[in-house]
Amino acid sequence: MRKWILPSAIVAMALASAGAAHAFMDEGTVRVGHIGILTGPGVDYGTQVLNGLKVAQDEINQAGGVTVAGKKVKFDLAPYVYDSARNVAQAIALTRKLALSDKVLAVFGPVSSNEAVSVFGVLQRKLGDSVDTGLQLPIMNTSAMRDGLGEMSPWAFRNATVEQFLLAESLPKVIAARGPIKTASVVYLGSEDYGPAMLKSVYGPLLEKQGIQVVSADGVHEGDRDYSALIGKLMRLNPDMLILLARYDVGAKTMIEAKRQGFTPKLVWASGMISQELIKTGRAAVEGMMMVSSYDATVPRAAEVAKKFKVAAGVEMNEFGANSYEALYLLKAAIESSDLRNTAESVEEDRRKLQAALRQIKGFPGLIGNIDMHPSVNDTIKQGLVVTIRNGQFDVWKP
Amino acid sequence: MSFLLQQILNGAMYGCTYALVGIGFNLVFGVMNMINLAYGEVIMAGAFIALALVVFLDTPLLLAGLAAAAACAVIGMIVEWTCLRPIRGAHYMAPLLTTIGASIILLEIFIKIFSTEEWLFPTAFEFSQIKVAGLTVRVPYLIILGVSLTLMIALHFWITRTQNGRAVRAMAENVDAARLMGINVDALTSLTFALACALGAIAGVLIAISSSIVSTTLGSEMLLKGFVVIVLGGLGSIPGAALGGVLLGIVEGVTVAYLPSLYRDFFSFGLLMIMLMARPTGLMGKRIAERA
């Protein structure tokens, strides 16, 4: 047995280095990576993101691919798709691997806001700063909704539903329709800073402007099963509005217990919960919940993509899938406009060119409307709409 | 006042599941002085086996619960045969490592089958409740209370009044002496493991029907609760574990009701620390001299 170990190792190393030699233009592909959630809590978000990318990749490749240095090459995500399992340390390690070892041109992900804060933190803070040893790698996020992510690094981009840009217009309309609303309670996931950060920077100031007092803010523990005491407390406080800043599973459990105890605030507003899993688990208890979205399945182009998505993924597409689908096309447009060489030697220069091209996105045709890059931060400006859960489906809400 | 009473009642009833978890854990860890860190995943397995039977095969809940208990009893025996029996008498770290290995294997098997998503465990009485003296009692909680009390009494009777129960306690005192007295140590160890894991499975099913949701994270959460419960109640004491579980449930419920929820673990583990300092034997544990 032992005599085979050394020859096997040599063969494996030879095969690995052979793979590295056939790269970039030689292999007829553009190397693009993805850090997803393929296992662990929030896997439904990960499924959406990965499949959105895959559907777009299939379309682009079937149409000939992406033009680089006058040649058509294909996207091939498969070798560079990694699972962070929603683990921050793993997401950072994978980012380094993709940048330094896999030498990808760009990366999609990571999926959760928690991971995104940390991963964006290892990127270079200021372009051209020779003292800053942060990674110089364009990363496009399509699902993290926390405020401020688009300002962290010139290399970190987002084509996501960024509530900080969308709520100012949408939430007051909903409040006016469901009002009068004077008090609100907030429930968030205690193991992540998404909830507290969004409450402090986005929801808090907005609610204050609307004259709404936040009477309680409770973090729940990861994996909590018994929400009876929490809902009992909320019933006692009797807020007009319940705001859920957490994952879909927390939302479903909170609403199931609310239904059990008969807790029915005038408005239940959720952030980051667009997922069919919310409806599947929450059933009747989540009916009427409202949230902001950047995806409208009734728009013909979106519906067409949604059909392909359903075939590929076996589930309905939502905004996370749609954002990811758009993001690969955004990347394609940026690549084609930036004169890349796509070789092993040019990867750092190519990344710089790509970063500059992504900053210039303007009038890009998204699934439900045109997309522009924000003038001062790296977030795309997307159209927002309010959706509600009606008859077991996400439905566009109109005042 | 009625709000406080309601929270105490809810906490006590949900705490009965912690009590069951603690009792199963105590049987192995407290009574037999053996550690089984795969116990948490056995609880998770019980919940998923019952879920599969109810959701996919339309099995009645009672039957599904019994089948889950039986299946987990077998899993418990396999864990004992493979992870503990071969290393009996080895360094105390050895069973920690082997049972952690078993827990990882179990967890991965169930993740492969059921994924990491949360599964709905629907029951006909999910939203049912009754009013008693101005307090609301959820029917799932009543079921938890009834099943838990029955099992606790039965187990207490088994361990204190039956031949096998006495033999288990004798083994805990001195395995070699017990063997010399004609006790079949191997068979009884297997039986105790099977019993503990069956209890764990029932606790898993009760937690599932109470929350309507099952996920693969259940095991790790319950293992931690099990540790807290047996330290609170007293190592080796079945009534102590029952009391510890109920106490933990009440502390958690009342803390969440009056303070920001994230203080919950601060108070439950704070209670644990106080207990360890003030009464290391737990509420109902006995101080015994260590063998030379």
XYZ file of C-alpha atoms in Angstrom, chain A residues 39-40 43-44 188 190 217-226 228-230 232-233 236 248-249 253 256-257 259-260 277 280-281 283, chain B residues 3 7 10 14 116-118 120 126-127 129 138 141 207 210-215 217-218 221 253 256-262 264-265:
66
model
C -25.049 24.097 3.254
C -26.085 25.448 6.634
C -29.168 27.714 2.260
C -32.231 28.914 0.345
C -33.569 40.345 14.996
C -28.778 37.902 17.818
C -35.711 45.325 20.206
C -35.133 41.642 20.883
C -32.450 39.430 19.501
C -33.294 35.761 19.214
C -30.724 33.018 19.487
C -29.668 30.934 16.522
C -31.813 27.807 16.604
C -34.332 29.054 19.186
C -37.485 26.963 19.030
C -39.742 28.315 21.710
C -43.753 31.871 23.417
C -42.110 34.187 25.965
C -41.009 36.627 23.283
C -46.019 37.040 25.167
C -43.858 40.075 25.864
C -48.047 42.940 26.437
C -36.649 33.676 6.808
C -36.580 30.820 9.316
C -41.056 30.846 13.708
C -46.207 30.940 13.836
C -46.001 31.784 17.537
C -50.593 33.263 15.276
C -50.752 30.819 18.188
C -39.080 28.793 2.582
C -43.541 26.992 3.106
C -42.768 26.974 6.822
C -47.984 29.033 5.937
C -48.481 37.629 32.823
C -44.577 32.838 31.537
C -45.062 28.134 29.675
C -41.458 23.583 27.817
C -29.905 21.937 6.597
C -33.270 23.616 6.054
C -35.959 23.671 8.695
C -42.328 21.682 9.185
C -50.554 22.825 16.575
C -52.639 25.919 17.327
C -55.076 25.805 23.443
C -51.196 25.166 24.721
C -47.397 21.779 26.112
C -39.761 19.568 20.984
C -44.200 21.962 20.306
C -42.339 24.239 17.887
C -43.759 22.654 14.681
C -40.259 22.811 13.247
C -37.336 20.407 13.057
C -33.818 21.118 11.911
C -29.218 22.004 14.629
C -31.519 20.559 17.283
C -28.587 22.879 21.190
C -39.068 32.012 29.795
C -37.110 36.617 27.770
C -40.458 37.965 28.972
C -38.981 40.776 31.042
C -35.573 41.515 29.544
C -34.086 41.678 26.052
C -34.074 38.071 24.800
C -30.328 37.911 24.408
C -31.514 34.540 28.345
C -28.318 32.507 28.256
